[in-house]
mmCIF file of C-alpha atoms in Angstrom:
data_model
loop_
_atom_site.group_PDB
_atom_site.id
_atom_site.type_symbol
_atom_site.label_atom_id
_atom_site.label_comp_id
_atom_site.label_asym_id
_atom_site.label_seq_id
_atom_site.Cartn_x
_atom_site.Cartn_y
_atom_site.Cartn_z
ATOM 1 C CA UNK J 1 79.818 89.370 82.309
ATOM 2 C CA UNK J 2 81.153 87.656 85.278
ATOM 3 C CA UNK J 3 82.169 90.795 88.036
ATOM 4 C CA UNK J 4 83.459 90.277 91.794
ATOM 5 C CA UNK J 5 82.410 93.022 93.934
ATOM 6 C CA UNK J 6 84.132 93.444 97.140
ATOM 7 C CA UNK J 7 82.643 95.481 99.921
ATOM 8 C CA UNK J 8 79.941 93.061 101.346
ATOM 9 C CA UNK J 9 77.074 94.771 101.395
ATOM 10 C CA UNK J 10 78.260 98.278 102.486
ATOM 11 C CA UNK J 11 76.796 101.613 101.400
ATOM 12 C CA UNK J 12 78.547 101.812 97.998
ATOM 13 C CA UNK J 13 78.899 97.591 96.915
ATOM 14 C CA UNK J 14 74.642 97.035 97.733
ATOM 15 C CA UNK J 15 73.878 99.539 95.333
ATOM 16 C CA UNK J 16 76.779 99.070 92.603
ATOM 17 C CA UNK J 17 75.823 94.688 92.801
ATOM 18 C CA UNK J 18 72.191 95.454 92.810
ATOM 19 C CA UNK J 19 72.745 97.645 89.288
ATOM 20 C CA UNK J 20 74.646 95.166 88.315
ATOM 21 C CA UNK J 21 72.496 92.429 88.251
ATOM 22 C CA UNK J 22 69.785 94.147 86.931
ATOM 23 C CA UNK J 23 71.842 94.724 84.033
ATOM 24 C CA UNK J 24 72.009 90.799 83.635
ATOM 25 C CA UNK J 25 75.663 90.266 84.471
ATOM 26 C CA UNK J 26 76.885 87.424 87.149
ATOM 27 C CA UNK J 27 77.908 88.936 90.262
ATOM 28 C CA UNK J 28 79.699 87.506 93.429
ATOM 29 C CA UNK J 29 79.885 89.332 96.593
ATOM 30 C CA UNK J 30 83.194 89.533 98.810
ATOM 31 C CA UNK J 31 82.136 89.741 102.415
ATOM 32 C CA UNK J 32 83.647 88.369 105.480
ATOM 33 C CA UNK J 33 80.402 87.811 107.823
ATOM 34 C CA UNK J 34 79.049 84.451 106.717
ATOM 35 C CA UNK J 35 75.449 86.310 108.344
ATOM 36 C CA UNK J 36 75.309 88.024 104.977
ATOM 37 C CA UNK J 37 74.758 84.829 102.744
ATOM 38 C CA UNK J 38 71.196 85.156 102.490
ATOM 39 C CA UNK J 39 70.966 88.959 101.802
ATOM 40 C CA UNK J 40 73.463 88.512 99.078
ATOM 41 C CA UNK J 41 71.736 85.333 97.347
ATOM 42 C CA UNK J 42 68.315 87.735 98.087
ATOM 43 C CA UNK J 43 69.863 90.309 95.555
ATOM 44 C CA UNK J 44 70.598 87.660 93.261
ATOM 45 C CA UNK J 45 74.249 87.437 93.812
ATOM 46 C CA UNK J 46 76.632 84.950 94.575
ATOM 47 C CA UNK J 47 78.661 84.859 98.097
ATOM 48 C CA UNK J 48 82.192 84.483 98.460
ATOM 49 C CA UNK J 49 82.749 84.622 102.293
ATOM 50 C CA UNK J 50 86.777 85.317 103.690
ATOM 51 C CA UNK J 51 88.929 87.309 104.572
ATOM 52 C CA UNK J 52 90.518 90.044 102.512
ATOM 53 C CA UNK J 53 93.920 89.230 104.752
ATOM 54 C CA UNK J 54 93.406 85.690 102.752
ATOM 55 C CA UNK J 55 95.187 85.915 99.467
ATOM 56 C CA UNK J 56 94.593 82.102 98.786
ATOM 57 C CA UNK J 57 90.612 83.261 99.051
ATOM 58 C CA UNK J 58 90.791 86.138 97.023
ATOM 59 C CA UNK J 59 92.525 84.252 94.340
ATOM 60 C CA UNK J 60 89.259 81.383 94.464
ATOM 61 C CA UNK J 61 86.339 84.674 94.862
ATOM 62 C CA UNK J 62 88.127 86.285 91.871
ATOM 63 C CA UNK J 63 88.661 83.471 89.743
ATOM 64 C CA UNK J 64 86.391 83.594 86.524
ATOM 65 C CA UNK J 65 85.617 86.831 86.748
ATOM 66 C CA UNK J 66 85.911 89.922 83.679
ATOM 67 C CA UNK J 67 86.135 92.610 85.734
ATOM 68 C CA UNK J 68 86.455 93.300 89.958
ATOM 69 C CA UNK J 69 85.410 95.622 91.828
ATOM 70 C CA UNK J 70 87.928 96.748 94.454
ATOM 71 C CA UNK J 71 87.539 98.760 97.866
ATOM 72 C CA UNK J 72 89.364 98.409 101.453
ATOM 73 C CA UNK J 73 86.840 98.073 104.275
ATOM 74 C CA UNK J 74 87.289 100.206 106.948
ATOM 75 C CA UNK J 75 89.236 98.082 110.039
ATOM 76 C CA UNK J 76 89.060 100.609 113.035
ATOM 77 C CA UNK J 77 91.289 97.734 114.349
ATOM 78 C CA UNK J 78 94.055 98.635 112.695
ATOM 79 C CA UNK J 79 97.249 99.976 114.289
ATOM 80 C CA UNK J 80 98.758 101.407 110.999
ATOM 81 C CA UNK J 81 95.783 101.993 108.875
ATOM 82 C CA UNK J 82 98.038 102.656 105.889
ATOM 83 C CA UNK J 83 99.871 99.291 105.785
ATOM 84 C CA UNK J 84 96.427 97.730 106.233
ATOM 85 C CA UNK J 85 95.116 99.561 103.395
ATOM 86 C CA UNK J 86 98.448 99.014 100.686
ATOM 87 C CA UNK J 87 98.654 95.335 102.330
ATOM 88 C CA UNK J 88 94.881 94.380 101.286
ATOM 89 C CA UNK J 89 95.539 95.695 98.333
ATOM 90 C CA UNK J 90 98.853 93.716 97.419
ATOM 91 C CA UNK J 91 96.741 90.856 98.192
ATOM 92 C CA UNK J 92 93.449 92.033 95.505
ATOM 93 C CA UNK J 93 96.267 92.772 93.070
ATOM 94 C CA UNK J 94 97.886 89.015 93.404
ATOM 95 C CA UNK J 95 94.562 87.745 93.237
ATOM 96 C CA UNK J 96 93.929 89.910 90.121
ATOM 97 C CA UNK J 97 97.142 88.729 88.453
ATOM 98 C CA UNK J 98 96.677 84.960 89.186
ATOM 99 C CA UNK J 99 93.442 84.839 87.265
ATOM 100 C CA UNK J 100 94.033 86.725 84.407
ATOM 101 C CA UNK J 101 91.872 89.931 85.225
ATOM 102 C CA UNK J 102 92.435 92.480 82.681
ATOM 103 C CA UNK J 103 89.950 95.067 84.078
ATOM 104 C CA UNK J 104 89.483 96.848 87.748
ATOM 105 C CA UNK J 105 87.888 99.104 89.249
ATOM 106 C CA UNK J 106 88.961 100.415 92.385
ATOM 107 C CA UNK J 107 87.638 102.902 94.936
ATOM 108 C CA UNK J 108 90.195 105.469 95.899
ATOM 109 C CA UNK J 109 89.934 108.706 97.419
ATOM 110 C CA UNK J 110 90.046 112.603 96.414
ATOM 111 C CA UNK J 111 93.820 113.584 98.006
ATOM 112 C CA UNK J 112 95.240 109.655 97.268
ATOM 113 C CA UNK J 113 97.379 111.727 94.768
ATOM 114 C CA UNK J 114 99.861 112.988 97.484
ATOM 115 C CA UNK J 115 102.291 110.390 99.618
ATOM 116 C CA UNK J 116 101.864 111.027 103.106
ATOM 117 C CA UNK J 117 99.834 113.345 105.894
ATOM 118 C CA UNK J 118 97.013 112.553 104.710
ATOM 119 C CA UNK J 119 95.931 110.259 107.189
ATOM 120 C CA UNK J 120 93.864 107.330 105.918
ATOM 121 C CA UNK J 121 94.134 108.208 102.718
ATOM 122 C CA UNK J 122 98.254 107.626 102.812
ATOM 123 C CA UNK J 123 96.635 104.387 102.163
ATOM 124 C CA UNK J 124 94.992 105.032 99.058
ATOM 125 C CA UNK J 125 97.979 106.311 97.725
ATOM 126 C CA UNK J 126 99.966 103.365 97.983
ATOM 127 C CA UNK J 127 97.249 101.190 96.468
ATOM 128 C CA UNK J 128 96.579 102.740 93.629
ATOM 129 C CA UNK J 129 100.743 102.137 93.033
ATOM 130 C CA UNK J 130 100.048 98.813 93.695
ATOM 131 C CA UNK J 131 97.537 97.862 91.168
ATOM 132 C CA UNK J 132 98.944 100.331 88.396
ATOM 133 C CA UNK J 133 101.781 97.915 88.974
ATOM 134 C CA UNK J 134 100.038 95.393 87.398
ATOM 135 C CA UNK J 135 101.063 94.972 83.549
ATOM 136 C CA UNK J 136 98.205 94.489 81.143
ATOM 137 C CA UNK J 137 95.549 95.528 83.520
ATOM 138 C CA UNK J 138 93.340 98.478 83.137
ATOM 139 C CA UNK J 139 92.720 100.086 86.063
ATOM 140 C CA UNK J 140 90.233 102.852 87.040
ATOM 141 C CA UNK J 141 90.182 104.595 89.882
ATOM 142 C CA UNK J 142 87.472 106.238 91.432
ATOM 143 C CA UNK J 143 88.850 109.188 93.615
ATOM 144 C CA UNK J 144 85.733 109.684 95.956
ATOM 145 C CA UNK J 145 84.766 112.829 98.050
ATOM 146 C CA UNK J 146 83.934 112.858 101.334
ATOM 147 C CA UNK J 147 80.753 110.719 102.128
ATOM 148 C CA UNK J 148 78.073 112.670 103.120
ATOM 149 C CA UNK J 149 77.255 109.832 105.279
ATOM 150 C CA UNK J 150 79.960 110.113 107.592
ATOM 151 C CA UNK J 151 77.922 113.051 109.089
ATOM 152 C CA UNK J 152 76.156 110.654 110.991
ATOM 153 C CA UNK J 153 79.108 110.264 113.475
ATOM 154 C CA UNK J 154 78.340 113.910 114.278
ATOM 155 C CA UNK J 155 74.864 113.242 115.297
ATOM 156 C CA UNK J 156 75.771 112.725 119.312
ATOM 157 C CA UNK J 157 77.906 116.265 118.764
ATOM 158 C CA UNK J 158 74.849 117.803 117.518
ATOM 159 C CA UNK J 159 72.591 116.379 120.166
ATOM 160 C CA UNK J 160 75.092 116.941 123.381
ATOM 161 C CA UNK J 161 76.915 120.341 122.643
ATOM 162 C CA UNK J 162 74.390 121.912 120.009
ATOM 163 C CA UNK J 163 76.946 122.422 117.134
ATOM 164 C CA UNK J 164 79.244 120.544 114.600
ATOM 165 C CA UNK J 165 83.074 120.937 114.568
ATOM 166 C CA UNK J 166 86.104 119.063 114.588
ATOM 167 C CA UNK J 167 89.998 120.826 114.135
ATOM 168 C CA UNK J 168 89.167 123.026 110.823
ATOM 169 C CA UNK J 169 86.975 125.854 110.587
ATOM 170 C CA UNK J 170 83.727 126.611 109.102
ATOM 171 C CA UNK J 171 85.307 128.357 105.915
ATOM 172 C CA UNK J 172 87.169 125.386 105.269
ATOM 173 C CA UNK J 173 86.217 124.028 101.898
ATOM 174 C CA UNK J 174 84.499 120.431 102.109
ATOM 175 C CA UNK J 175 84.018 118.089 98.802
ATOM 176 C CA UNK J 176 81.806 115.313 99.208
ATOM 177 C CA UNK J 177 79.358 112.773 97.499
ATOM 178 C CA UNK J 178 77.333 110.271 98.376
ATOM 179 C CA UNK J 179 77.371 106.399 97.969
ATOM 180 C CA UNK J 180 74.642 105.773 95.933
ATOM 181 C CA UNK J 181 76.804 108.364 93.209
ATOM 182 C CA UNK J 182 79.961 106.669 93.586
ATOM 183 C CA UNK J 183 77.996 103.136 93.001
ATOM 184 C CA UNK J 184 76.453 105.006 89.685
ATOM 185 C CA UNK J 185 79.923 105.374 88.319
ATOM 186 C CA UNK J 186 81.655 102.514 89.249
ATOM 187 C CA UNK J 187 78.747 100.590 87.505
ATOM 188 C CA UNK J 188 79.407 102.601 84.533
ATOM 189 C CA UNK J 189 83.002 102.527 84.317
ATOM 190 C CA UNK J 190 82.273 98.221 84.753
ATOM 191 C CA UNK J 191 79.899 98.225 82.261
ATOM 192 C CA UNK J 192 81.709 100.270 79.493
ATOM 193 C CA UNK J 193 85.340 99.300 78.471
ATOM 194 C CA UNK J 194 88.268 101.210 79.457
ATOM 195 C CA UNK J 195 91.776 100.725 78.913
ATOM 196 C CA UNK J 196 95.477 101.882 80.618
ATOM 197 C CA UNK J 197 95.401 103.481 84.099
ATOM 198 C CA UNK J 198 93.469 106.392 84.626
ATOM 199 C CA UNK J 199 91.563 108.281 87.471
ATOM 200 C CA UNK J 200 87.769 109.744 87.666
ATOM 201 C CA UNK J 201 86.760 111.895 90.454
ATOM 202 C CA UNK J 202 83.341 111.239 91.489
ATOM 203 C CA UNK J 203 81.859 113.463 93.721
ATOM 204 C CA UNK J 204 78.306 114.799 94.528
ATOM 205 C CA UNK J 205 78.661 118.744 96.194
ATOM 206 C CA UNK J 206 80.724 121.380 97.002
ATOM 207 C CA UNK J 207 80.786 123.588 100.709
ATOM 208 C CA UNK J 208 82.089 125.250 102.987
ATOM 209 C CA UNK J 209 81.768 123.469 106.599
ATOM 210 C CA UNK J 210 79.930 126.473 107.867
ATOM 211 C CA UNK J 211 77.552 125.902 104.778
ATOM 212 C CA UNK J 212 77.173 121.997 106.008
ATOM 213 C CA UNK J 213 76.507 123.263 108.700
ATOM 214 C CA UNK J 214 73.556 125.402 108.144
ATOM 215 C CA UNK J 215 71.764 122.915 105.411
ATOM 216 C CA UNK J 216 72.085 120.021 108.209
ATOM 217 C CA UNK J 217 70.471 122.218 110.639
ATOM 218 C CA UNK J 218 67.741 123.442 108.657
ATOM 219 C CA UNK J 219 66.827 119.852 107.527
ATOM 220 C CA UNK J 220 66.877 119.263 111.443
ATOM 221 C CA UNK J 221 64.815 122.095 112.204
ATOM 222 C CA UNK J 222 68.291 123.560 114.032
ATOM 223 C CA UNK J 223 68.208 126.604 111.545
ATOM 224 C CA UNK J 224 70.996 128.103 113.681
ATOM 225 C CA UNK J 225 73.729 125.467 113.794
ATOM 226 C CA UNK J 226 77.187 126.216 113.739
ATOM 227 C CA UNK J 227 80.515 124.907 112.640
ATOM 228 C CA UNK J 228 83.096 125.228 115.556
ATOM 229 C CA UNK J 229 86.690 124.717 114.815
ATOM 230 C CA UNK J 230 88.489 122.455 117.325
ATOM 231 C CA UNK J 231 92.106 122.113 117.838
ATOM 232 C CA UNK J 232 94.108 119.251 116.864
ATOM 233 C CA UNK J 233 94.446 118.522 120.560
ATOM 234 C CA UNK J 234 90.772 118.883 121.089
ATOM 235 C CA UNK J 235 89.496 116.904 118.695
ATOM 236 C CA UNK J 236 91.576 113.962 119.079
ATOM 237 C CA UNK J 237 90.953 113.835 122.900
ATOM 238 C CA UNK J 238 86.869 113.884 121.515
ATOM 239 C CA UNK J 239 87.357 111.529 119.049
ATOM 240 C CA UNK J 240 89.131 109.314 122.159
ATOM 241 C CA UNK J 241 85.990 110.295 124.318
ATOM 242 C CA UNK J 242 83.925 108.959 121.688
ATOM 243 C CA UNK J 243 85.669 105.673 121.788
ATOM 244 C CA UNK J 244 88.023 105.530 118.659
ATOM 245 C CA UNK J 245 91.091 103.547 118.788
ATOM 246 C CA UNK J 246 94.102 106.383 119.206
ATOM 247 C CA UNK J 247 95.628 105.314 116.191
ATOM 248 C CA UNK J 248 92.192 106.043 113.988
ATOM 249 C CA UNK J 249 91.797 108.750 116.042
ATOM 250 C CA UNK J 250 95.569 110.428 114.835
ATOM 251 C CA UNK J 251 94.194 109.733 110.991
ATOM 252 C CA UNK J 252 91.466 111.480 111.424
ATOM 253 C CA UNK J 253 93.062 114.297 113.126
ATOM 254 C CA UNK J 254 96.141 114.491 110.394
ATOM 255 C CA UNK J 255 93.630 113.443 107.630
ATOM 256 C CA UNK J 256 91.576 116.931 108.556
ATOM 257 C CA UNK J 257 94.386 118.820 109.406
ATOM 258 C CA UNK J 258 95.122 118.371 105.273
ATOM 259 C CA UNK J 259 91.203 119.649 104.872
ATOM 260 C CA UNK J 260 91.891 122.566 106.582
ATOM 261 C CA UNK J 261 95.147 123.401 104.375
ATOM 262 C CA UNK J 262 92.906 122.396 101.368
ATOM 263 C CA UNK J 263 95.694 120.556 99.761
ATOM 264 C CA UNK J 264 93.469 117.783 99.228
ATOM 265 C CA UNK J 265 91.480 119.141 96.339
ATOM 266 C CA UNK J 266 94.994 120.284 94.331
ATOM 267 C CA UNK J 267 94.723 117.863 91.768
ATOM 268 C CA UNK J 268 91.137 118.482 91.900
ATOM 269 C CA UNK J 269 90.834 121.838 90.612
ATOM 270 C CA UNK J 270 93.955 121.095 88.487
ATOM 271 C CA UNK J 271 92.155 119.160 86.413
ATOM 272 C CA UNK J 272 89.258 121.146 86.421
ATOM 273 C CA UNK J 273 87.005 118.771 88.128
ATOM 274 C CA UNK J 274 83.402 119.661 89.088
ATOM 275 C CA UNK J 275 80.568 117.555 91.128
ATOM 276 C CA UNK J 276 78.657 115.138 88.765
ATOM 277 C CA UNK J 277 76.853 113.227 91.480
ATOM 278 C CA UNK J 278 72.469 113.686 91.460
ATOM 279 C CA UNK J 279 71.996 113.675 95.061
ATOM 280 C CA UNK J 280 73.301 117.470 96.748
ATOM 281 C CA UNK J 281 73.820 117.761 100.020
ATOM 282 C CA UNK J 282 69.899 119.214 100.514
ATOM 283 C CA UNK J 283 68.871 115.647 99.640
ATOM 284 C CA UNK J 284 71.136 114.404 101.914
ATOM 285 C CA UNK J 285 70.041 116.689 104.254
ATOM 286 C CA UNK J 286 66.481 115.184 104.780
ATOM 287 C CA UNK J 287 68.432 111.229 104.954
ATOM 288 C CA UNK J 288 70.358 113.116 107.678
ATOM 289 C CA UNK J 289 67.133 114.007 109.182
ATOM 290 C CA UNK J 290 65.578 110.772 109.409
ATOM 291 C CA UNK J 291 68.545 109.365 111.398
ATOM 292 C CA UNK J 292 68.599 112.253 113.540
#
């Protein structure tokens, strides 16, 4: 099969091309940093370098392809990160629709089933509307946990105040998984048909922040970490310490303020959803360690 990834070489598209390709398929690589070229004709892959802003490019990267893989790179740059994130995908689903794609699979996110204060994932939302928009396309969309990777942001935390925290508490229930998992299924779901719309939660663990706590800490030889809870206030004048934009910073605020209500894993548990990801958070753990 011919399959456009897009993603560059990130933490989930690396993995998902490279599994790909080994499987014998044809695989072009969306990125916009021209620096990448080399790394993605290294995996065997071919390079499509643009803008994801550029619908005329998408169009040309997508053209000839069975199936595309869809995600929205993060763009700390944007001032309304959910028009960013519906807007890149409006321009992935006329790309889609000009070339005849029948089958995508996008990345989504675990909460993109409610419309609003959610942060971020308000985006989500609104593009999986999008592309279930599209007539005679089957769409599946990978509702991811949190990414265990993430964490690393919280390394400077851990190093200048001697705990983890940010405005929920450490009983607050966190779902996550990491990349490598989410690559695992979206090669699956590319490499076995699937038809109509439909959504697949992919995620690796299940804790409590106190409990992330404690397993990070261990693997760091900090056996006595903590989880302090922040308050909204607090944690966005941090996260503006730390150097986020405000308007990233007020998504991730709102985004964890929805955490701490747990509404976020509704549909979730509805459905009766548990983690199918291989790597727990005690594997992360000892990744977590080698960066710290």
């Amino acid at each position: 099969m011919k399959i456009t990834v897009t993603g560059s070489l990130g933490n989930i598209s690396k993995p998902l091309a490279t599994k790909l390709i080994a499987a014998g398929n044809q695989v072009t690589i969306v990125s916009r940093n021209p620096d990448k070229v080399k790394d993605i004709e290294a995996l065997g892959a071919t390079a499509a370098i643009g803008s994801i802003s550029d619908a005329d490019f998408l169009t040309k990267a997508f053209a000839g392809a069975d199936v595309v893989y869809t995600m929205v790179p993060p763009n700390f740059g944007a001032v309304d990160y959910r028009a960013y994130v519906s807007g890149a995908t409006k321009n992935y689903a006329a790309a889609i629709q000009k070339n005849g794609i029948t089958r995508v699979v996008n990345l989504s996110s675990i909460g993109a089933d409610i419309d609003g204060g959610t942060g971020q994932i308000s985006g989500n939302h609104d593009g999986e509307i999008v592309l279930n928009a599209l007539e005679g396309v089957a769409i599946k969309h990978l509702r991811a946990g949190f990414f265990y990777v993430n964490l690393y942001a919280n390394i400077p935390m851990i190093k200048n105040l001697g705990v983890l925290g940010t405005n929920y508490g450490p009983d607050t229930r966190l779902i996550m998984v990491h990349p490598q998992d989410i690559a695992a299924a979206a090669a699956e779901e590319i490499l076995h048909p699937f038809t109509g719309k439909s959504v697949r939660y992919i995620t690796s663990d299940d804790h409590t922040a106190g409990e992330v706590a404690t397993i990070l800490g261990t693997a760091i030889s900090k056996p006595d970490l903590k989880w302090v809870e922040f308050t909204d206030e607090q944690a966005l004048g941090g996260m503006l310490k730390a150097g986020l934009p405000e308007p990233i910073a007020k998504n991730f605020v709102e985004m964890n303020s929805a955490v701490r209500s747990g509404i976020l894993w509704k549909d979730y548990d509805a459905k009766g959803t548990k983690p199918t990801g291989k790597i727990k958070l005690e594997d992360f753990a000892k990744e977590f360690a080698g960066r710290f």
